[in-house]
Coordinates of C-alpha atoms and ligand atoms in Angstrom, one line a residue:
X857 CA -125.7 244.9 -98.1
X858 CA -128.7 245.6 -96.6
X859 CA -128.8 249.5 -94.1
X860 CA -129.4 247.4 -90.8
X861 CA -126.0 245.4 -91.1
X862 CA -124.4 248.4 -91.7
X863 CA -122.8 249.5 -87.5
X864 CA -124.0 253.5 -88.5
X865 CA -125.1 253.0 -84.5
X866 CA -121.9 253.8 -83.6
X867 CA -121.6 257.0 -85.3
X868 CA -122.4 260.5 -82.8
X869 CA -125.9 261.9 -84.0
X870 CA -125.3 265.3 -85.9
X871 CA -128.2 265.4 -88.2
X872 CA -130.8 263.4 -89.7
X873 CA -129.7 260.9 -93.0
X874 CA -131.3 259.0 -94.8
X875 CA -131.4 255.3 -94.7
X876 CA -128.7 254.6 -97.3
X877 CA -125.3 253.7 -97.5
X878 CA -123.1 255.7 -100.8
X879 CA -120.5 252.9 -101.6
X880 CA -119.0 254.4 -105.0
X881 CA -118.5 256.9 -107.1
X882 CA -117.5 258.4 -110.7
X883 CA -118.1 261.7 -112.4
X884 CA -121.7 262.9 -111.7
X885 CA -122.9 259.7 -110.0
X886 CA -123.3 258.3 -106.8
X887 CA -124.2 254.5 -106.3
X888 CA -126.1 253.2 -103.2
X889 CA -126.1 250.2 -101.1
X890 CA -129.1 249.2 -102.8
X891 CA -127.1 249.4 -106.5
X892 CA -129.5 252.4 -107.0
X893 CA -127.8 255.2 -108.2
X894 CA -127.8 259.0 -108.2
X895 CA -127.2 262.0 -110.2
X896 CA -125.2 264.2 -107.9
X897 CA -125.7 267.9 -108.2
X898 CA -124.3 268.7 -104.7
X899 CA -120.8 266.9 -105.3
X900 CA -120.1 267.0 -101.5
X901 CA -121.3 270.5 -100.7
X902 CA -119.8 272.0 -104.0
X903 CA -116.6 269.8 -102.9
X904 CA -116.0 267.6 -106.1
X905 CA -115.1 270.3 -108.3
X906 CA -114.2 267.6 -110.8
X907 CA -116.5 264.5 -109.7
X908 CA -116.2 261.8 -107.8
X909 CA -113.0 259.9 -108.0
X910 CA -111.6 261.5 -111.0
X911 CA -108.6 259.9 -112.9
X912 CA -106.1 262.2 -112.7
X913 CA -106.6 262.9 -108.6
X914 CA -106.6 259.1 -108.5
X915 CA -103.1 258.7 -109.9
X916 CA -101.9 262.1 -107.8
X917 CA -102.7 260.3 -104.5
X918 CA -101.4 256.7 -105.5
X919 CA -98.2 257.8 -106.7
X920 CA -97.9 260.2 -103.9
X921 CA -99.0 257.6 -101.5
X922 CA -96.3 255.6 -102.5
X923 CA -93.4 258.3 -102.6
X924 CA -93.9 260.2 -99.0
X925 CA -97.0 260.4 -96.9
X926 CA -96.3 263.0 -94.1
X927 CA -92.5 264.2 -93.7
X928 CA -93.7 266.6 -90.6
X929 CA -95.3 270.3 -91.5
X930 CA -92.0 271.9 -89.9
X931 CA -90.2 270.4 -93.5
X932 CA -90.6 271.4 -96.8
X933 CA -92.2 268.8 -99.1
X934 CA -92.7 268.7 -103.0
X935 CA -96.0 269.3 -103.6
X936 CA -96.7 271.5 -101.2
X937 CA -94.4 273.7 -102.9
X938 CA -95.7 273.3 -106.4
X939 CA -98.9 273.7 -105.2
X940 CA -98.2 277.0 -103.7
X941 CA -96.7 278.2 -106.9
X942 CA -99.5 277.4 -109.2
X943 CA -101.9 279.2 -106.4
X944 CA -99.3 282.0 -106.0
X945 CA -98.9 282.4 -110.5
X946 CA -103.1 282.4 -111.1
X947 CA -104.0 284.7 -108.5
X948 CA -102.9 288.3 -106.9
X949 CA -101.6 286.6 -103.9
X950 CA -97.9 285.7 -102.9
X951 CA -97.5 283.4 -100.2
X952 CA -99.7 280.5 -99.2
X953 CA -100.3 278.6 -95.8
X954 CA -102.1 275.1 -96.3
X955 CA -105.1 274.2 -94.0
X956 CA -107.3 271.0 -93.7
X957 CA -111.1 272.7 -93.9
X958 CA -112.5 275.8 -94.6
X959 CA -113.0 276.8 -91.3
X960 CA -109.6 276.1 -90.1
X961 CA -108.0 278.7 -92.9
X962 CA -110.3 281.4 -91.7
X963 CA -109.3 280.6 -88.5
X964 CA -105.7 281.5 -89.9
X965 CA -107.0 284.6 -91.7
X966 CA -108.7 286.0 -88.5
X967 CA -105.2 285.1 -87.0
X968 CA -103.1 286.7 -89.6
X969 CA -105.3 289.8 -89.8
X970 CA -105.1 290.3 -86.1
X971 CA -101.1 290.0 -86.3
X972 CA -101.1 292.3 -88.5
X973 CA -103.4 294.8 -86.7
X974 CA -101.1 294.0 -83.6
X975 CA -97.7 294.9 -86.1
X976 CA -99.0 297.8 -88.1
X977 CA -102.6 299.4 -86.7
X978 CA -101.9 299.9 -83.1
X979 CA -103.6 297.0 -81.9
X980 CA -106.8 296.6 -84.0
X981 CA -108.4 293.7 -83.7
X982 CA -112.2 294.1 -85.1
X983 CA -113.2 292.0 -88.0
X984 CA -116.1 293.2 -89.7
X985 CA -118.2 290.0 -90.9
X986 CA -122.2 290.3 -92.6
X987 CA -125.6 289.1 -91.5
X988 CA -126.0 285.6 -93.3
X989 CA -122.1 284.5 -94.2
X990 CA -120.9 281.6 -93.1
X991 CA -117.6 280.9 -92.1
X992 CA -117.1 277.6 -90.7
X993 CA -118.1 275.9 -87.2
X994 CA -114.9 276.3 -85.1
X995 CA -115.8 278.8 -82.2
X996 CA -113.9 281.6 -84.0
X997 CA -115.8 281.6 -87.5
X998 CA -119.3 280.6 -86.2
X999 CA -118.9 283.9 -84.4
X1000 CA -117.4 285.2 -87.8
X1001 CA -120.6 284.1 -89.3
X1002 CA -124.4 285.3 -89.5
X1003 CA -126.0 282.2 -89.2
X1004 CA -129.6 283.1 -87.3
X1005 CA -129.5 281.6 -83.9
X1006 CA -125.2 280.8 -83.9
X1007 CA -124.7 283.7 -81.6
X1008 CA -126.3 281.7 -78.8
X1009 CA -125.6 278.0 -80.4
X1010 CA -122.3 277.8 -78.2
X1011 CA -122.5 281.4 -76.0
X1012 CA -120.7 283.5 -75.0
X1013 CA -119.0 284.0 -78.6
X1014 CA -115.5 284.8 -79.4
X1015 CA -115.5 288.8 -80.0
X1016 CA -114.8 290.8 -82.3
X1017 CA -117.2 290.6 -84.9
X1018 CA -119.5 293.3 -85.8
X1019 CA -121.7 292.4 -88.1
X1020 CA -122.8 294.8 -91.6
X1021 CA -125.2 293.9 -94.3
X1022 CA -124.6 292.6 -97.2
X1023 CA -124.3 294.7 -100.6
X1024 CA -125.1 297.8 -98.0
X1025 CA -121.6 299.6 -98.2
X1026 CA -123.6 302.1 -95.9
X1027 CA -123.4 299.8 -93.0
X1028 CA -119.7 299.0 -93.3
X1029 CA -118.7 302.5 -93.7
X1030 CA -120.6 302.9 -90.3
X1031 CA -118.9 300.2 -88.4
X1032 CA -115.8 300.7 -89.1
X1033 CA -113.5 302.3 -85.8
X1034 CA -109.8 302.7 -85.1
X1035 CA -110.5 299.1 -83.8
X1036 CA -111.2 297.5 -87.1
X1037 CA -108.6 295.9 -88.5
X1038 CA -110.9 293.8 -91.7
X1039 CA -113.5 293.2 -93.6
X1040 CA -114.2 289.5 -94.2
X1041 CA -116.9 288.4 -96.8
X1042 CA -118.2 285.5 -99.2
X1043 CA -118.0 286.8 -102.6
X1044 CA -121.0 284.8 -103.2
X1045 CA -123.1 283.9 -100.0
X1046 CA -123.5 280.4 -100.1
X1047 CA -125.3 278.7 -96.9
X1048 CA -127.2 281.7 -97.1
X1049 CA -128.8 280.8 -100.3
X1050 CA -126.6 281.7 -103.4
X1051 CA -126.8 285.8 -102.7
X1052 CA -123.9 287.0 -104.8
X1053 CA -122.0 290.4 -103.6
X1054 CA -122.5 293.0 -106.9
X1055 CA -119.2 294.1 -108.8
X1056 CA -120.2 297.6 -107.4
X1057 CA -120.3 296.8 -103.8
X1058 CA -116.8 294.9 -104.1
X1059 CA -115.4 297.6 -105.5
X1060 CA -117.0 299.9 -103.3
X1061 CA -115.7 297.6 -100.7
X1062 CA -112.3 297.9 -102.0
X1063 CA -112.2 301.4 -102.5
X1064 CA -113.5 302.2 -98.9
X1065 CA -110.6 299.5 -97.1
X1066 CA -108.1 301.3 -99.0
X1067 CA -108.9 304.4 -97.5
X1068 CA -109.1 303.4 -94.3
X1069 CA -106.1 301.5 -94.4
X1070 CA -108.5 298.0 -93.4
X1071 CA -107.6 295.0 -95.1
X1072 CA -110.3 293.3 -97.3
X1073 CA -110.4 288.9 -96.9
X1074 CA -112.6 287.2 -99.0
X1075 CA -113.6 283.6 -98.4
X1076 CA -113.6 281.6 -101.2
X1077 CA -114.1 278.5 -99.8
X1078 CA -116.9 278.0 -101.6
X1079 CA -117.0 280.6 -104.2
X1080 CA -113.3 279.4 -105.1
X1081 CA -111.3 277.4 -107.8
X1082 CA -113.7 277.1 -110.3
X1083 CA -117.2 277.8 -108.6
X1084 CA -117.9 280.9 -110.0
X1085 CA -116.5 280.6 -113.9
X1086 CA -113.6 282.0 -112.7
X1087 CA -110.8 280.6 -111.0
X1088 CA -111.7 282.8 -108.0
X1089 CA -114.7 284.7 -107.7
X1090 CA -112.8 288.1 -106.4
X1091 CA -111.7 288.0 -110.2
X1092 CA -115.3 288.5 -111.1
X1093 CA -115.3 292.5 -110.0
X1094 CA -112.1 293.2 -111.0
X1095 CA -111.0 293.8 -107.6
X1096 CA -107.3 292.4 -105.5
X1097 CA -108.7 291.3 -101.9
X1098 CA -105.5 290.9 -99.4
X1099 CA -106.4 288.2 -97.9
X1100 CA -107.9 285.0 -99.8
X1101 CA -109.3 281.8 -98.0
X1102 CA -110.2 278.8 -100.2
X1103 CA -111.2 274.9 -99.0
X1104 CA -114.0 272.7 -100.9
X1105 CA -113.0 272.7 -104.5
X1106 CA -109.0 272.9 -104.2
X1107 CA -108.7 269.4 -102.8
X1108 CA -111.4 267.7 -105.3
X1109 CA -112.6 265.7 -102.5
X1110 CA -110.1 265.4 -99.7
X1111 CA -109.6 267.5 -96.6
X1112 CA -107.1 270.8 -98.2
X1113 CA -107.5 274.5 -97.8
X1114 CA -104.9 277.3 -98.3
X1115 CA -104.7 280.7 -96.8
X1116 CA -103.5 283.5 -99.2
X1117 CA -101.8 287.1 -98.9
X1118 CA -100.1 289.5 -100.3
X1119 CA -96.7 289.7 -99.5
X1120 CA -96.6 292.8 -97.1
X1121 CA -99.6 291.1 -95.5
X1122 CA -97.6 287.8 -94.2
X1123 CA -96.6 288.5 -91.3
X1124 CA -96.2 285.7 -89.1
X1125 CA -93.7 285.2 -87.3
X1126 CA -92.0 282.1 -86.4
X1127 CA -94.2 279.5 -83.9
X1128 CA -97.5 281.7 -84.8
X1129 CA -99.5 279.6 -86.9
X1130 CA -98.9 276.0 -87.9
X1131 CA -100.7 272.1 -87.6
X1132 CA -99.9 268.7 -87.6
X1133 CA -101.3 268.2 -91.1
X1134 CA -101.0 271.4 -92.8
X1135 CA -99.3 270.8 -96.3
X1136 CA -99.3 267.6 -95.8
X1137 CA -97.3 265.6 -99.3
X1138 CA -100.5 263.6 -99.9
X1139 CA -103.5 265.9 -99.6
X1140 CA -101.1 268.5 -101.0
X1141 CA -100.1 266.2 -104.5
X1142 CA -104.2 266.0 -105.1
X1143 CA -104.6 269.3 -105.1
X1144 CA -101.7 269.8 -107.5
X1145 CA -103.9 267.9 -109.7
X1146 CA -107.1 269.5 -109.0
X1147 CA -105.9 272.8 -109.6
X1148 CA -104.0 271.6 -112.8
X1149 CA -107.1 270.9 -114.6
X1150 CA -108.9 273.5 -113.5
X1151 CA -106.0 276.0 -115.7
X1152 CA -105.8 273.7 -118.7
X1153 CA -106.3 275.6 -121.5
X1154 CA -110.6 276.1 -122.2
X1155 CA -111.5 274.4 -118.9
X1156 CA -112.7 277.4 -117.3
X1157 CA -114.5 278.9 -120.7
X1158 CA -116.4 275.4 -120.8
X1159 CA -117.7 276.0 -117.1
X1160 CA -119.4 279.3 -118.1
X1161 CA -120.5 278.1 -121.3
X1162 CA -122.2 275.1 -119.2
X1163 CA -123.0 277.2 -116.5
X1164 CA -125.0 279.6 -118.8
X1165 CA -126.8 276.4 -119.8
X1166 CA -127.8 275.6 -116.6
X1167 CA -129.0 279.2 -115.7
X1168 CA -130.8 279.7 -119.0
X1169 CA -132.8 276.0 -118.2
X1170 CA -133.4 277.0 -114.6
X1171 CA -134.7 280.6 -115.8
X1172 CA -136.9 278.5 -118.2
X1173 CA -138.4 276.4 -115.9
X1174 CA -138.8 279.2 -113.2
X1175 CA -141.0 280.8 -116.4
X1176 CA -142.6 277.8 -117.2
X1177 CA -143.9 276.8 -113.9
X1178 CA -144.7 280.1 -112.1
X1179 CA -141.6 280.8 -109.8
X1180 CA -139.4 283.5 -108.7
X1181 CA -136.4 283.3 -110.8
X1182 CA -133.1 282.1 -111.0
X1183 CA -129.8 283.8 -109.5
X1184 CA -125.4 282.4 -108.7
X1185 CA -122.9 282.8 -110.8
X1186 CA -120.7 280.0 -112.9
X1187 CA -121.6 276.5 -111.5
X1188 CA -122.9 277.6 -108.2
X1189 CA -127.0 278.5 -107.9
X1190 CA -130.4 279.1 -106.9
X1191 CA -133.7 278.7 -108.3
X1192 CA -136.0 280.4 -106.2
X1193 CA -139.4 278.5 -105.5
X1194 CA -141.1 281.6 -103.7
X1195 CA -142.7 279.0 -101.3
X1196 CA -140.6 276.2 -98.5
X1197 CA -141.5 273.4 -100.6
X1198 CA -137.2 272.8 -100.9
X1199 CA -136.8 270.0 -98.4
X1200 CA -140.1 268.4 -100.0
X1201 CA -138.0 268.3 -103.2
X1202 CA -134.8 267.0 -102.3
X1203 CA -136.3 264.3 -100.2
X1204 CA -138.4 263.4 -103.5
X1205 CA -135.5 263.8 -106.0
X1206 CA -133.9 261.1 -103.8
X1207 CA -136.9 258.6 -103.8
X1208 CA -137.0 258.7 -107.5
X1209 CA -136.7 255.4 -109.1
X1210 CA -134.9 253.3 -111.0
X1211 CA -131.9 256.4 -110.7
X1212 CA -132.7 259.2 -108.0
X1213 CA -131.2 262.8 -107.9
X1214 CA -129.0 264.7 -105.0
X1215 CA -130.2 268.1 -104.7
X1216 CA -130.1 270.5 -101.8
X1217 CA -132.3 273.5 -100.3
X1218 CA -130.1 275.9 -98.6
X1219 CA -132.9 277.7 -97.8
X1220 CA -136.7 276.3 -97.6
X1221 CA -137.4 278.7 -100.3
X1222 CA -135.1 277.6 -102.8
X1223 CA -132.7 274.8 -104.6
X1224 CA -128.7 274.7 -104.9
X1225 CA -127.1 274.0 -107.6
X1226 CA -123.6 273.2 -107.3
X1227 CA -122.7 270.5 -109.5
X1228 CA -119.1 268.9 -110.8
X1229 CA -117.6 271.7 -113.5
X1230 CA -116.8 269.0 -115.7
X1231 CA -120.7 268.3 -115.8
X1232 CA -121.8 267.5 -119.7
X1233 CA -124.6 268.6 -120.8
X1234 CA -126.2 265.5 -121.5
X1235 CA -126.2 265.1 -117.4
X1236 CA -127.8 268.8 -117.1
X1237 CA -130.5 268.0 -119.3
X1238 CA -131.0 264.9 -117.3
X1239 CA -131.6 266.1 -114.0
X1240 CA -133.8 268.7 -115.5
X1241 CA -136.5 265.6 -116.9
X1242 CA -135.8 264.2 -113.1
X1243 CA -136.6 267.5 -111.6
X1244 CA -139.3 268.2 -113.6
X1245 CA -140.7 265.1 -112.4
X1246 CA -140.4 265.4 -109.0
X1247 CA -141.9 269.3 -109.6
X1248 CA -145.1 267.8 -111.7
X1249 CA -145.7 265.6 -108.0
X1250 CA -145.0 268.6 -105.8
X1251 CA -146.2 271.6 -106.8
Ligands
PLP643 C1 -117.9 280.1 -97.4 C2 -117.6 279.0 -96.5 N1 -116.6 279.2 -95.6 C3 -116.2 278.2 -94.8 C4 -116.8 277.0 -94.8 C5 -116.3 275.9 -93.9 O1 -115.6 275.0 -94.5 P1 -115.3 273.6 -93.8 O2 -116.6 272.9 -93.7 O3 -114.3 272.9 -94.8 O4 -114.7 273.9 -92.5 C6 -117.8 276.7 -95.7 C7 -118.5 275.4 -95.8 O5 -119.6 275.3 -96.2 C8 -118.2 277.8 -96.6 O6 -119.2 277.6 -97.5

């Protein structure tokens, strides 16, 4: 079908798209209206952890659709007590509350912090948050985040959250009052351009909430179930947050997130937090199958042994052609161009013909990388000759 008998009239602006329409979908590519078709290597803002409409999420939904769609959140349901569990046994966390996006489980976590301040630390409140993170786009977690300019986006901003730097344990330690009640970070910035936090500063981090009897939330919802070569990125520094956020990657594709904590951290109490939606049979039953795959036996070792493919190419070809480097961890990174010439190369990856490539610039200066896990390496070497293409034409 051609784009101008598609009714995308209808739809409320938000940003600019190109003039396509995606119809379908398997592994790493993405077919158009046209029947051209992609190489995806930004899988739905690092979304798709296993590709687009994998097999075994396929079957999960079907069967699931068929069995019980929504029994009301105010009932226990199967999966969203199997999926708890396997969340609960593969991390340091106990009890889990499921969530639709991102933004609405640090919504909870800013909720569940603040309960607890009110329980157990005379009333603080204070959320300490970094220059750069990004949170979400509620009102609550764009004032969470750093994002240049979101202070005024929607003014006046919901407070409570003073803002540090990031890797600067200097500038937490001075923020911190008898007001504080968290610290809330990305373990690896992601809108902000790939900046991971260093093992020393999260355990410096760690070290310094303990003392002060703060709690330490990480958001994974980006960094999460997979991303980072691990099944959490916390896991990287050796580290046990209390508090762990994750949305993207856990439902594959469709609209899951999960709040976690410790035990002595959950402390809602009854009528506190809650949702029409939240662990919801169906959304809950795919990621049961997501999460499944990502703790088979050698799925995880084959992510960093891809990954370190994909960082030694991109290191290469930063060598090769002059640039500034390469930096992420697992499947999630940058390769610095040290000049904006991003958006120039992501709207040219597209254009390429006969089969175009999905890239994205975070930042002017640089390229994402956030690929499917299950990515071979036939399909990394392939958007390396489409890159380098589209490089030979722009720089
Ligand atoms: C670290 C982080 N937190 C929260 C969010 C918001 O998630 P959602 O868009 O599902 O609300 C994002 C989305 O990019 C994110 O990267």
């Amino acid at each position: 079908m051609n784009f101008q008998d598609y009714p995308v009239q209808s739809l409320m602006y938000i940003t600019d798209r190109p003039d396509i329409v995606f119809t379908h979908g398997k592994g790493s590519w993405l077919h158009d209206n046209n029947g051209k078709r992609y190489l995806d290597f930004i899988q739905g803002w690092a979304v798709n952890a296993l590709g687009h409409c994998n097999d075994a999420m396929i079957d999960a939904l079907n069967r699931q659709a068929q069995r019980l769609i929504n029994p009301s959140p105010a009932f226990y349901n199967e999966p969203m007590a199997r999926l708890a569990k396997l969340l609960t046994d593969n991390s340091c966390f106990d009890k889990v509350f499921f969530a639709n996006s991102g933004a609405e489980a640090n919504e909870g976590a800013i909720k569940l912090a603040r309960k607890w301040g009110r329980k157990f630390k005379g009333g603080a409140y204070e959320i300490i948050t970094f220059n750069h993170g990004f949170h979400g786009r509620t009102l609550a977690t764009m004032s969470a985040s750093g994002k240049p300019g979101w202070d005024a986006l929607y003014a006046p901003q919901v407070p409570g959250f003073p803002k540090a730097e990031f890797n600067d344990i200097g500038s937490v330690e001075k923020l911190i009052t008898d007001k504080t009640v968290a610290v809330m970070l990305e373990p690896i910035q992601g809108e902000a351009g790939v900046v991971p936090a260093s093992g020393e500063f999260m355990q410096q981090l760690r070290a310094l909430t303990r003392e002060r009897g703060v709690l330490l939330i990480v958001d994974e919802v980006q960094s999460g179930c997979g991303r980072a070569g691990t099944l959490f990125a916390y896991q990287l520094s050796g580290i046990e947050p209390d508090i762990m956020t994750l949305g993207k990657g856990i439902g594959g594709g469709v609209p899951l997130a999960a709040l976690l904590a410790r035990d002595e951290i959950a402390c809602f109490e009854a009528g506190d937090q809650g949702g029409t939606y939240n662990g919801n049979p169906l959304m809950s039953a795919v990621g049961e199958a997501v999460i499944s795959q990502l703790v088979a036996p050698g799925f995880l070792e084959r992510v960093r042994e891809n990954a370190r493919y994909l960082s030694d190419r991109l290191l290469a070809l930063s060598d090769a052609r002059g640039l500034a480097g390469e930096r992420g961890e697992g499947m999630l990174r940058a390769l610095l161009l040290g000049r904006d010439v991003g958006p120039q190369i992501v709207q040219k990856a597209r254009e390429l013909a006969p089969e175009g490539l999905l890239l994205n610039a975070a930042r002017p200066n640089l390229l994402r990388f956030m690929p499917a896990l299950n990515v071979t390496r036939a399909e990394i070497d392939q958007m390396f000759t489409m890159l380098d293409n589209v490089l030979d034409q722009v720089l």
